[in-house]
Amino acid sequence: MRYSPAAEQGNAQIRQGFSPLDFQHGGTKLVHWKPSRNGGELTLDADWAQIPDVFTRLAQRDVNVEAFDMSPQGAQLRLSIQLERLHAE
């Protein structure tokens, strides 16, 4: 089952386009972006306090989170997220 916070809030909100560069600020660093035909893999180093904000911002983009993994990376966490692009209906 895929997690989509926007689905919980209804489809009333308009989603923005996705750019991996949108996720590099305020305690979050873009480590890697590997695009694929249907989405891609986003890897970030982030402070623990920034993790909820990452998922909130993803919920506002035209992607769904298929899977994610977190592991320690020094004083931060390395967050790897598998994304799926939403297709226009």
PDB file of N, CA and C in Angstrom:
ATOM      1  N   MET A   1       0.843  -1.173   0.000  1.00  0.00           N
ATOM      2  CA  MET A   1       0.000   0.000   0.000  1.00  0.00           C
ATOM      3  C   MET A   1       0.892   1.241   0.000  1.00  0.00           C
ATOM      4  N   ARG A   2       0.595   2.191  -0.833  1.00  0.00           N
ATOM      5  CA  ARG A   2       1.387   3.417  -0.940  1.00  0.00           C
ATOM      6  C   ARG A   2       0.838   4.486  -0.010  1.00  0.00           C
ATOM      7  N   TYR A   3       1.757   5.224   0.600  1.00  0.00           N
ATOM      8  CA  TYR A   3       1.382   6.317   1.486  1.00  0.00           C
ATOM      9  C   TYR A   3       1.218   7.585   0.667  1.00  0.00           C
ATOM     10  N   SER A   4       0.076   8.211   0.770  1.00  0.00           N
ATOM     11  CA  SER A   4      -0.185   9.465   0.073  1.00  0.00           C
ATOM     12  C   SER A   4      -0.990  10.379   0.990  1.00  0.00           C
ATOM     13  N   PRO A   5      -0.297  11.266   1.737  1.00  0.00           N
ATOM     14  CA  PRO A   5      -1.020  12.161   2.644  1.00  0.00           C
ATOM     15  C   PRO A   5      -2.074  12.994   1.940  1.00  0.00           C
ATOM     16  N   ALA A   6      -1.851  13.337   0.685  1.00  0.00           N
ATOM     17  CA  ALA A   6      -2.826  14.141  -0.046  1.00  0.00           C
ATOM     18  C   ALA A   6      -4.149  13.399  -0.182  1.00  0.00           C
ATOM     19  N   ALA A   7      -4.088  12.072  -0.299  1.00  0.00           N
ATOM     20  CA  ALA A   7      -5.312  11.288  -0.415  1.00  0.00           C
ATOM     21  C   ALA A   7      -6.130  11.386   0.866  1.00  0.00           C
ATOM     22  N   GLU A   8      -5.433  11.499   2.005  1.00  0.00           N
ATOM     23  CA  GLU A   8      -6.130  11.637   3.277  1.00  0.00           C
ATOM     24  C   GLU A   8      -6.838  12.983   3.379  1.00  0.00           C
ATOM     25  N   GLN A   9      -6.322  13.992   2.706  1.00  0.00           N
ATOM     26  CA  GLN A   9      -6.886  15.331   2.775  1.00  0.00           C
ATOM     27  C   GLN A   9      -7.865  15.594   1.640  1.00  0.00           C
ATOM     28  N   GLY A  10      -8.101  14.619   0.810  1.00  0.00           N
ATOM     29  CA  GLY A  10      -8.965  14.806  -0.340  1.00  0.00           C
ATOM     30  C   GLY A  10      -8.169  15.335  -1.512  1.00  0.00           C
ATOM     31  N   ASN A  11      -8.785  15.410  -2.652  1.00  0.00           N
ATOM     32  CA  ASN A  11      -8.107  15.861  -3.862  1.00  0.00           C
ATOM     33  C   ASN A  11      -8.308  17.341  -4.121  1.00  0.00           C
ATOM     34  N   ALA A  12      -8.674  18.113  -3.108  1.00  0.00           N
ATOM     35  CA  ALA A  12      -8.952  19.534  -3.294  1.00  0.00           C
ATOM     36  C   ALA A  12      -7.689  20.349  -3.550  1.00  0.00           C
ATOM     37  N   GLN A  13      -6.542  19.873  -3.060  1.00  0.00           N
ATOM     38  CA  GLN A  13      -5.334  20.650  -3.242  1.00  0.00           C
ATOM     39  C   GLN A  13      -4.695  20.382  -4.612  1.00  0.00           C
ATOM     40  N   ILE A  14      -4.042  21.397  -5.142  1.00  0.00           N
ATOM     41  CA  ILE A  14      -3.337  21.269  -6.411  1.00  0.00           C
ATOM     42  C   ILE A  14      -1.889  20.949  -6.103  1.00  0.00           C
ATOM     43  N   ARG A  15      -1.364  19.925  -6.739  1.00  0.00           N
ATOM     44  CA  ARG A  15       0.009  19.510  -6.494  1.00  0.00           C
ATOM     45  C   ARG A  15       0.970  20.240  -7.418  1.00  0.00           C
ATOM     46  N   GLN A  16       2.127  20.577  -6.885  1.00  0.00           N
ATOM     47  CA  GLN A  16       3.179  21.243  -7.646  1.00  0.00           C
ATOM     48  C   GLN A  16       4.027  20.200  -8.365  1.00  0.00           C
ATOM     49  N   GLY A  17       4.765  20.651  -9.382  1.00  0.00           N
ATOM     50  CA  GLY A  17       5.714  19.778 -10.052  1.00  0.00           C
ATOM     51  C   GLY A  17       6.850  19.417  -9.109  1.00  0.00           C
ATOM     52  N   PHE A  18       7.468  18.282  -9.348  1.00  0.00           N
ATOM     53  CA  PHE A  18       8.550  17.802  -8.497  1.00  0.00           C
ATOM     54  C   PHE A  18       9.905  18.222  -9.047  1.00  0.00           C
ATOM     55  N   SER A  19      10.770  18.715  -8.183  1.00  0.00           N
ATOM     56  CA  SER A  19      12.175  18.969  -8.493  1.00  0.00           C
ATOM     57  C   SER A  19      12.995  18.533  -7.286  1.00  0.00           C
ATOM     58  N   PRO A  20      14.016  17.697  -7.483  1.00  0.00           N
ATOM     59  CA  PRO A  20      14.827  17.276  -6.342  1.00  0.00           C
ATOM     60  C   PRO A  20      15.529  18.443  -5.649  1.00  0.00           C
ATOM     61  N   LEU A  21      15.763  19.528  -6.367  1.00  0.00           N
ATOM     62  CA  LEU A  21      16.432  20.689  -5.773  1.00  0.00           C
ATOM     63  C   LEU A  21      15.571  21.385  -4.722  1.00  0.00           C
ATOM     64  N   ASP A  22      14.256  21.165  -4.764  1.00  0.00           N
ATOM     65  CA  ASP A  22      13.349  21.743  -3.766  1.00  0.00           C
ATOM     66  C   ASP A  22      13.597  21.181  -2.370  1.00  0.00           C
ATOM     67  N   PHE A  23      14.362  20.107  -2.281  1.00  0.00           N
ATOM     68  CA  PHE A  23      14.541  19.416  -1.005  1.00  0.00           C
ATOM     69  C   PHE A  23      15.928  19.652  -0.410  1.00  0.00           C
ATOM     70  N   GLN A  24      16.604  20.694  -0.864  1.00  0.00           N
ATOM     71  CA  GLN A  24      17.931  21.020  -0.345  1.00  0.00           C
ATOM     72  C   GLN A  24      17.889  22.383   0.330  1.00  0.00           C
ATOM     73  N   HIS A  25      17.568  22.385   1.603  1.00  0.00           N
ATOM     74  CA  HIS A  25      17.578  23.618   2.396  1.00  0.00           C
ATOM     75  C   HIS A  25      17.305  23.291   3.854  1.00  0.00           C
ATOM     76  N   GLY A  26      17.673  24.202   4.736  1.00  0.00           N
ATOM     77  CA  GLY A  26      17.314  24.126   6.153  1.00  0.00           C
ATOM     78  C   GLY A  26      17.570  22.799   6.836  1.00  0.00           C
ATOM     79  N   GLY A  27      18.790  22.304   6.833  1.00  0.00           N
ATOM     80  CA  GLY A  27      19.097  21.046   7.506  1.00  0.00           C
ATOM     81  C   GLY A  27      18.911  19.820   6.644  1.00  0.00           C
ATOM     82  N   THR A  28      18.574  20.007   5.376  1.00  0.00           N
ATOM     83  CA  THR A  28      18.394  18.898   4.445  1.00  0.00           C
ATOM     84  C   THR A  28      19.315  19.105   3.251  1.00  0.00           C
ATOM     85  N   LYS A  29      20.078  18.056   2.903  1.00  0.00           N
ATOM     86  CA  LYS A  29      21.021  18.143   1.790  1.00  0.00           C
ATOM     87  C   LYS A  29      20.708  17.061   0.765  1.00  0.00           C
ATOM     88  N   LEU A  30      20.597  17.460  -0.499  1.00  0.00           N
ATOM     89  CA  LEU A  30      20.401  16.505  -1.586  1.00  0.00           C
ATOM     90  C   LEU A  30      21.706  15.753  -1.804  1.00  0.00           C
ATOM     91  N   VAL A  31      21.660  14.441  -1.681  1.00  0.00           N
ATOM     92  CA  VAL A  31      22.835  13.598  -1.879  1.00  0.00           C
ATOM     93  C   VAL A  31      22.824  13.006  -3.276  1.00  0.00           C
ATOM     94  N   HIS A  32      21.635  12.576  -3.714  1.00  0.00           N
ATOM     95  CA  HIS A  32      21.553  11.838  -4.976  1.00  0.00           C
ATOM     96  C   HIS A  32      20.131  11.905  -5.528  1.00  0.00           C
ATOM     97  N   TRP A  33      20.029  12.026  -6.824  1.00  0.00           N
ATOM     98  CA  TRP A  33      18.744  11.909  -7.513  1.00  0.00           C
ATOM     99  C   TRP A  33      18.959  11.004  -8.713  1.00  0.00           C
ATOM    100  N   LYS A  34      18.237   9.901  -8.745  1.00  0.00           N
ATOM    101  CA  LYS A  34      18.322   8.962  -9.860  1.00  0.00           C
ATOM    102  C   LYS A  34      16.936   8.866 -10.489  1.00  0.00           C
ATOM    103  N   PRO A  35      16.715   9.614 -11.574  1.00  0.00           N
ATOM    104  CA  PRO A  35      15.396   9.574 -12.208  1.00  0.00           C
ATOM    105  C   PRO A  35      15.163   8.244 -12.911  1.00  0.00           C
ATOM    106  N   SER A  36      13.917   7.879 -13.003  1.00  0.00           N
ATOM    107  CA  SER A  36      13.512   6.705 -13.776  1.00  0.00           C
ATOM    108  C   SER A  36      12.289   7.089 -14.596  1.00  0.00           C
ATOM    109  N   ARG A  37      11.859   6.204 -15.415  1.00  0.00           N
ATOM    110  CA  ARG A  37      10.728   6.481 -16.298  1.00  0.00           C
ATOM    111  C   ARG A  37       9.458   6.842 -15.529  1.00  0.00           C
ATOM    112  N   ASN A  38       9.241   6.183 -14.414  1.00  0.00           N
ATOM    113  CA  ASN A  38       8.004   6.392 -13.651  1.00  0.00           C
ATOM    114  C   ASN A  38       8.192   7.162 -12.350  1.00  0.00           C
ATOM    115  N   GLY A  39       9.382   7.699 -12.123  1.00  0.00           N
ATOM    116  CA  GLY A  39       9.637   8.415 -10.873  1.00  0.00           C
ATOM    117  C   GLY A  39      11.117   8.544 -10.634  1.00  0.00           C
ATOM    118  N   GLY A  40      11.590   7.937  -9.550  1.00  0.00           N
ATOM    119  CA  GLY A  40      13.013   7.975  -9.280  1.00  0.00           C
ATOM    120  C   GLY A  40      13.326   7.721  -7.823  1.00  0.00           C
ATOM    121  N   GLU A  41      14.625   7.791  -7.522  1.00  0.00           N
ATOM    122  CA  GLU A  41      15.098   7.610  -6.159  1.00  0.00           C
ATOM    123  C   GLU A  41      15.733   8.908  -5.678  1.00  0.00           C
ATOM    124  N   LEU A  42      15.221   9.429  -4.580  1.00  0.00           N
ATOM    125  CA  LEU A  42      15.703  10.655  -3.963  1.00  0.00           C
ATOM    126  C   LEU A  42      16.445  10.276  -2.687  1.00  0.00           C
ATOM    127  N   THR A  43      17.702  10.723  -2.565  1.00  0.00           N
ATOM    128  CA  THR A  43      18.485  10.452  -1.363  1.00  0.00           C
ATOM    129  C   THR A  43      18.881  11.776  -0.730  1.00  0.00           C
ATOM    130  N   LEU A  44      18.547  11.917   0.544  1.00  0.00           N
ATOM    131  CA  LEU A  44      18.809  13.145   1.289  1.00  0.00           C
ATOM    132  C   LEU A  44      19.528  12.824   2.590  1.00  0.00           C
ATOM    133  N   ASP A  45      20.370  13.749   3.048  1.00  0.00           N
ATOM    134  CA  ASP A  45      20.863  13.735   4.418  1.00  0.00           C
ATOM    135  C   ASP A  45      20.084  14.818   5.148  1.00  0.00           C
ATOM    136  N   ALA A  46      19.489  14.455   6.284  1.00  0.00           N
ATOM    137  CA  ALA A  46      18.619  15.405   6.979  1.00  0.00           C
ATOM    138  C   ALA A  46      18.732  15.243   8.487  1.00  0.00           C
ATOM    139  N   ASP A  47      18.504  16.341   9.185  1.00  0.00           N
ATOM    140  CA  ASP A  47      18.359  16.287  10.635  1.00  0.00           C
ATOM    141  C   ASP A  47      17.031  15.597  10.943  1.00  0.00           C
ATOM    142  N   TRP A  48      16.967  14.912  12.079  1.00  0.00           N
ATOM    143  CA  TRP A  48      15.746  14.207  12.459  1.00  0.00           C
ATOM    144  C   TRP A  48      14.528  15.138  12.423  1.00  0.00           C
ATOM    145  N   ALA A  49      14.689  16.355  12.887  1.00  0.00           N
ATOM    146  CA  ALA A  49      13.576  17.304  12.947  1.00  0.00           C
ATOM    147  C   ALA A  49      13.055  17.677  11.560  1.00  0.00           C
ATOM    148  N   GLN A  50      13.840  17.484  10.509  1.00  0.00           N
ATOM    149  CA  GLN A  50      13.430  17.844   9.152  1.00  0.00           C
ATOM    150  C   GLN A  50      12.667  16.733   8.432  1.00  0.00           C
ATOM    151  N   ILE A  51      12.715  15.511   8.943  1.00  0.00           N
ATOM    152  CA  ILE A  51      12.098  14.371   8.251  1.00  0.00           C
ATOM    153  C   ILE A  51      10.596  14.582   8.014  1.00  0.00           C
ATOM    154  N   PRO A  52       9.801  14.993   9.008  1.00  0.00           N
ATOM    155  CA  PRO A  52       8.373  15.217   8.731  1.00  0.00           C
ATOM    156  C   PRO A  52       8.140  16.259   7.636  1.00  0.00           C
ATOM    157  N   ASP A  53       8.958  17.315   7.607  1.00  0.00           N
ATOM    158  CA  ASP A  53       8.820  18.352   6.589  1.00  0.00           C
ATOM    159  C   ASP A  53       9.091  17.802   5.190  1.00  0.00           C
ATOM    160  N   VAL A  54      10.041  16.888   5.073  1.00  0.00           N
ATOM    161  CA  VAL A  54      10.330  16.272   3.768  1.00  0.00           C
ATOM    162  C   VAL A  54       9.078  15.577   3.238  1.00  0.00           C
ATOM    163  N   PHE A  55       8.420  14.796   4.089  1.00  0.00           N
ATOM    164  CA  PHE A  55       7.224  14.074   3.652  1.00  0.00           C
ATOM    165  C   PHE A  55       6.048  15.022   3.397  1.00  0.00           C
ATOM    166  N   THR A  56       5.957  16.093   4.165  1.00  0.00           N
ATOM    167  CA  THR A  56       4.912  17.092   3.914  1.00  0.00           C
ATOM    168  C   THR A  56       5.112  17.733   2.547  1.00  0.00           C
ATOM    169  N   ARG A  57       6.360  18.100   2.234  1.00  0.00           N
ATOM    170  CA  ARG A  57       6.641  18.715   0.932  1.00  0.00           C
ATOM    171  C   ARG A  57       6.422  17.728  -0.210  1.00  0.00           C
ATOM    172  N   LEU A  58       6.765  16.462  -0.007  1.00  0.00           N
ATOM    173  CA  LEU A  58       6.514  15.455  -1.045  1.00  0.00           C
ATOM    174  C   LEU A  58       5.013  15.307  -1.309  1.00  0.00           C
ATOM    175  N   ALA A  59       4.205  15.411  -0.250  1.00  0.00           N
ATOM    176  CA  ALA A  59       2.753  15.291  -0.402  1.00  0.00           C
ATOM    177  C   ALA A  59       2.177  16.425  -1.234  1.00  0.00           C
ATOM    178  N   GLN A  60       2.909  17.525  -1.352  1.00  0.00           N
ATOM    179  CA  GLN A  60       2.455  18.675  -2.134  1.00  0.00           C
ATOM    180  C   GLN A  60       2.940  18.617  -3.582  1.00  0.00           C
ATOM    181  N   ARG A  61       3.718  17.597  -3.917  1.00  0.00           N
ATOM    182  CA  ARG A  61       4.263  17.454  -5.268  1.00  0.00           C
ATOM    183  C   ARG A  61       3.493  16.386  -6.032  1.00  0.00           C
ATOM    184  N   ASP A  62       3.766  16.302  -7.332  1.00  0.00           N
ATOM    185  CA  ASP A  62       3.054  15.338  -8.173  1.00  0.00           C
ATOM    186  C   ASP A  62       3.752  13.973  -8.162  1.00  0.00           C
ATOM    187  N   VAL A  63       4.059  13.485  -6.942  1.00  0.00           N
ATOM    188  CA  VAL A  63       4.676  12.173  -6.763  1.00  0.00           C
ATOM    189  C   VAL A  63       4.040  11.464  -5.571  1.00  0.00           C
ATOM    190  N   ASN A  64       4.132  10.152  -5.571  1.00  0.00           N
ATOM    191  CA  ASN A  64       3.754   9.334  -4.426  1.00  0.00           C
ATOM    192  C   ASN A  64       4.998   8.648  -3.904  1.00  0.00           C
ATOM    193  N   VAL A  65       5.052   8.417  -2.611  1.00  0.00           N
ATOM    194  CA  VAL A  65       6.146   7.674  -1.997  1.00  0.00           C
ATOM    195  C   VAL A  65       5.812   6.188  -2.090  1.00  0.00           C
ATOM    196  N   GLU A  66       6.660   5.426  -2.802  1.00  0.00           N
ATOM    197  CA  GLU A  66       6.467   3.979  -2.901  1.00  0.00           C
ATOM    198  C   GLU A  66       7.114   3.261  -1.724  1.00  0.00           C
ATOM    199  N   ALA A  67       8.309   3.733  -1.336  1.00  0.00           N
ATOM    200  CA  ALA A  67       9.053   3.119  -0.234  1.00  0.00           C
ATOM    201  C   ALA A  67      10.091   4.117   0.255  1.00  0.00           C
ATOM    202  N   PHE A  68      10.545   3.921   1.485  1.00  0.00           N
ATOM    203  CA  PHE A  68      11.640   4.752   1.976  1.00  0.00           C
ATOM    204  C   PHE A  68      12.441   3.971   3.006  1.00  0.00           C
ATOM    205  N   ASP A  69      13.673   4.436   3.231  1.00  0.00           N
ATOM    206  CA  ASP A  69      14.580   3.809   4.177  1.00  0.00           C
ATOM    207  C   ASP A  69      15.393   4.910   4.849  1.00  0.00           C
ATOM    208  N   MET A  70      15.629   4.778   6.143  1.00  0.00           N
ATOM    209  CA  MET A  70      16.470   5.734   6.872  1.00  0.00           C
ATOM    210  C   MET A  70      17.597   4.982   7.558  1.00  0.00           C
ATOM    211  N   SER A  71      18.788   5.601   7.542  1.00  0.00           N
ATOM    212  CA  SER A  71      19.927   5.031   8.254  1.00  0.00           C
ATOM    213  C   SER A  71      20.789   6.173   8.783  1.00  0.00           C
ATOM    214  N   PRO A  72      21.536   5.929   9.869  1.00  0.00           N
ATOM    215  CA  PRO A  72      22.403   6.977  10.415  1.00  0.00           C
ATOM    216  C   PRO A  72      23.483   7.379   9.414  1.00  0.00           C
ATOM    217  N   GLN A  73      23.763   8.665   9.356  1.00  0.00           N
ATOM    218  CA  GLN A  73      24.825   9.210   8.503  1.00  0.00           C
ATOM    219  C   GLN A  73      25.491  10.323   9.301  1.00  0.00           C
ATOM    220  N   GLY A  74      26.469   9.956  10.115  1.00  0.00           N
ATOM    221  CA  GLY A  74      27.085  10.943  10.999  1.00  0.00           C
ATOM    222  C   GLY A  74      26.061  11.456  11.994  1.00  0.00           C
ATOM    223  N   ALA A  75      25.957  12.773  12.114  1.00  0.00           N
ATOM    224  CA  ALA A  75      25.001  13.393  13.034  1.00  0.00           C
ATOM    225  C   ALA A  75      23.605  13.501  12.426  1.00  0.00           C
ATOM    226  N   GLN A  76      23.462  13.116  11.157  1.00  0.00           N
ATOM    227  CA  GLN A  76      22.175  13.208  10.469  1.00  0.00           C
ATOM    228  C   GLN A  76      21.659  11.816  10.115  1.00  0.00           C
ATOM    229  N   LEU A  77      20.559  11.798   9.385  1.00  0.00           N
ATOM    230  CA  LEU A  77      19.998  10.563   8.849  1.00  0.00           C
ATOM    231  C   LEU A  77      20.086  10.602   7.335  1.00  0.00           C
ATOM    232  N   ARG A  78      20.385   9.472   6.730  1.00  0.00           N
ATOM    233  CA  ARG A  78      20.322   9.349   5.272  1.00  0.00           C
ATOM    234  C   ARG A  78      18.957   8.765   4.949  1.00  0.00           C
ATOM    235  N   LEU A  79      18.196   9.505   4.170  1.00  0.00           N
ATOM    236  CA  LEU A  79      16.834   9.135   3.802  1.00  0.00           C
ATOM    237  C   LEU A  79      16.795   8.827   2.313  1.00  0.00           C
ATOM    238  N   SER A  80      16.496   7.577   1.969  1.00  0.00           N
ATOM    239  CA  SER A  80      16.358   7.170   0.568  1.00  0.00           C
ATOM    240  C   SER A  80      14.879   6.920   0.303  1.00  0.00           C
ATOM    241  N   ILE A  81      14.350   7.591  -0.711  1.00  0.00           N
ATOM    242  CA  ILE A  81      12.916   7.535  -0.989  1.00  0.00           C
ATOM    243  C   ILE A  81      12.693   7.125  -2.437  1.00  0.00           C
ATOM    244  N   GLN A  82      11.885   6.089  -2.651  1.00  0.00           N
ATOM    245  CA  GLN A  82      11.479   5.673  -3.987  1.00  0.00           C
ATOM    246  C   GLN A  82      10.185   6.415  -4.319  1.00  0.00           C
ATOM    247  N   LEU A  83      10.214   7.166  -5.411  1.00  0.00           N
ATOM    248  CA  LEU A  83       9.066   7.985  -5.799  1.00  0.00           C
ATOM    249  C   LEU A  83       8.439   7.486  -7.086  1.00  0.00           C
ATOM    250  N   GLU A  84       7.141   7.661  -7.183  1.00  0.00           N
ATOM    251  CA  GLU A  84       6.391   7.341  -8.394  1.00  0.00           C
ATOM    252  C   GLU A  84       5.677   8.614  -8.841  1.00  0.00           C
ATOM    253  N   ARG A  85       5.874   8.983 -10.089  1.00  0.00           N
ATOM    254  CA  ARG A  85       5.190  10.165 -10.629  1.00  0.00           C
ATOM    255  C   ARG A  85       3.701   9.880 -10.788  1.00  0.00           C
ATOM    256  N   LEU A  86       2.892  10.878 -10.461  1.00  0.00           N
ATOM    257  CA  LEU A  86       1.458  10.777 -10.699  1.00  0.00           C
ATOM    258  C   LEU A  86       1.205  11.073 -12.166  1.00  0.00           C
ATOM    259  N   HIS A  87       0.337  10.316 -12.769  1.00  0.00           N
ATOM    260  CA  HIS A  87       0.016  10.526 -14.179  1.00  0.00           C
ATOM    261  C   HIS A  87      -1.232  11.384 -14.289  1.00  0.00           C
ATOM    262  N   ALA A  88      -1.219  12.292 -15.237  1.00  0.00           N
ATOM    263  CA  ALA A  88      -2.396  13.141 -15.467  1.00  0.00           C
ATOM    264  C   ALA A  88      -3.565  12.267 -15.866  1.00  0.00           C
ATOM    265  N   GLU A  89      -4.708  12.565 -15.309  1.00  0.00           N
ATOM    266  CA  GLU A  89      -5.908  11.773 -15.617  1.00  0.00           C
ATOM    267  C   GLU A  89      -6.717  12.421 -16.701  1.00  0.00           C
TER     268      GLU A  89
END
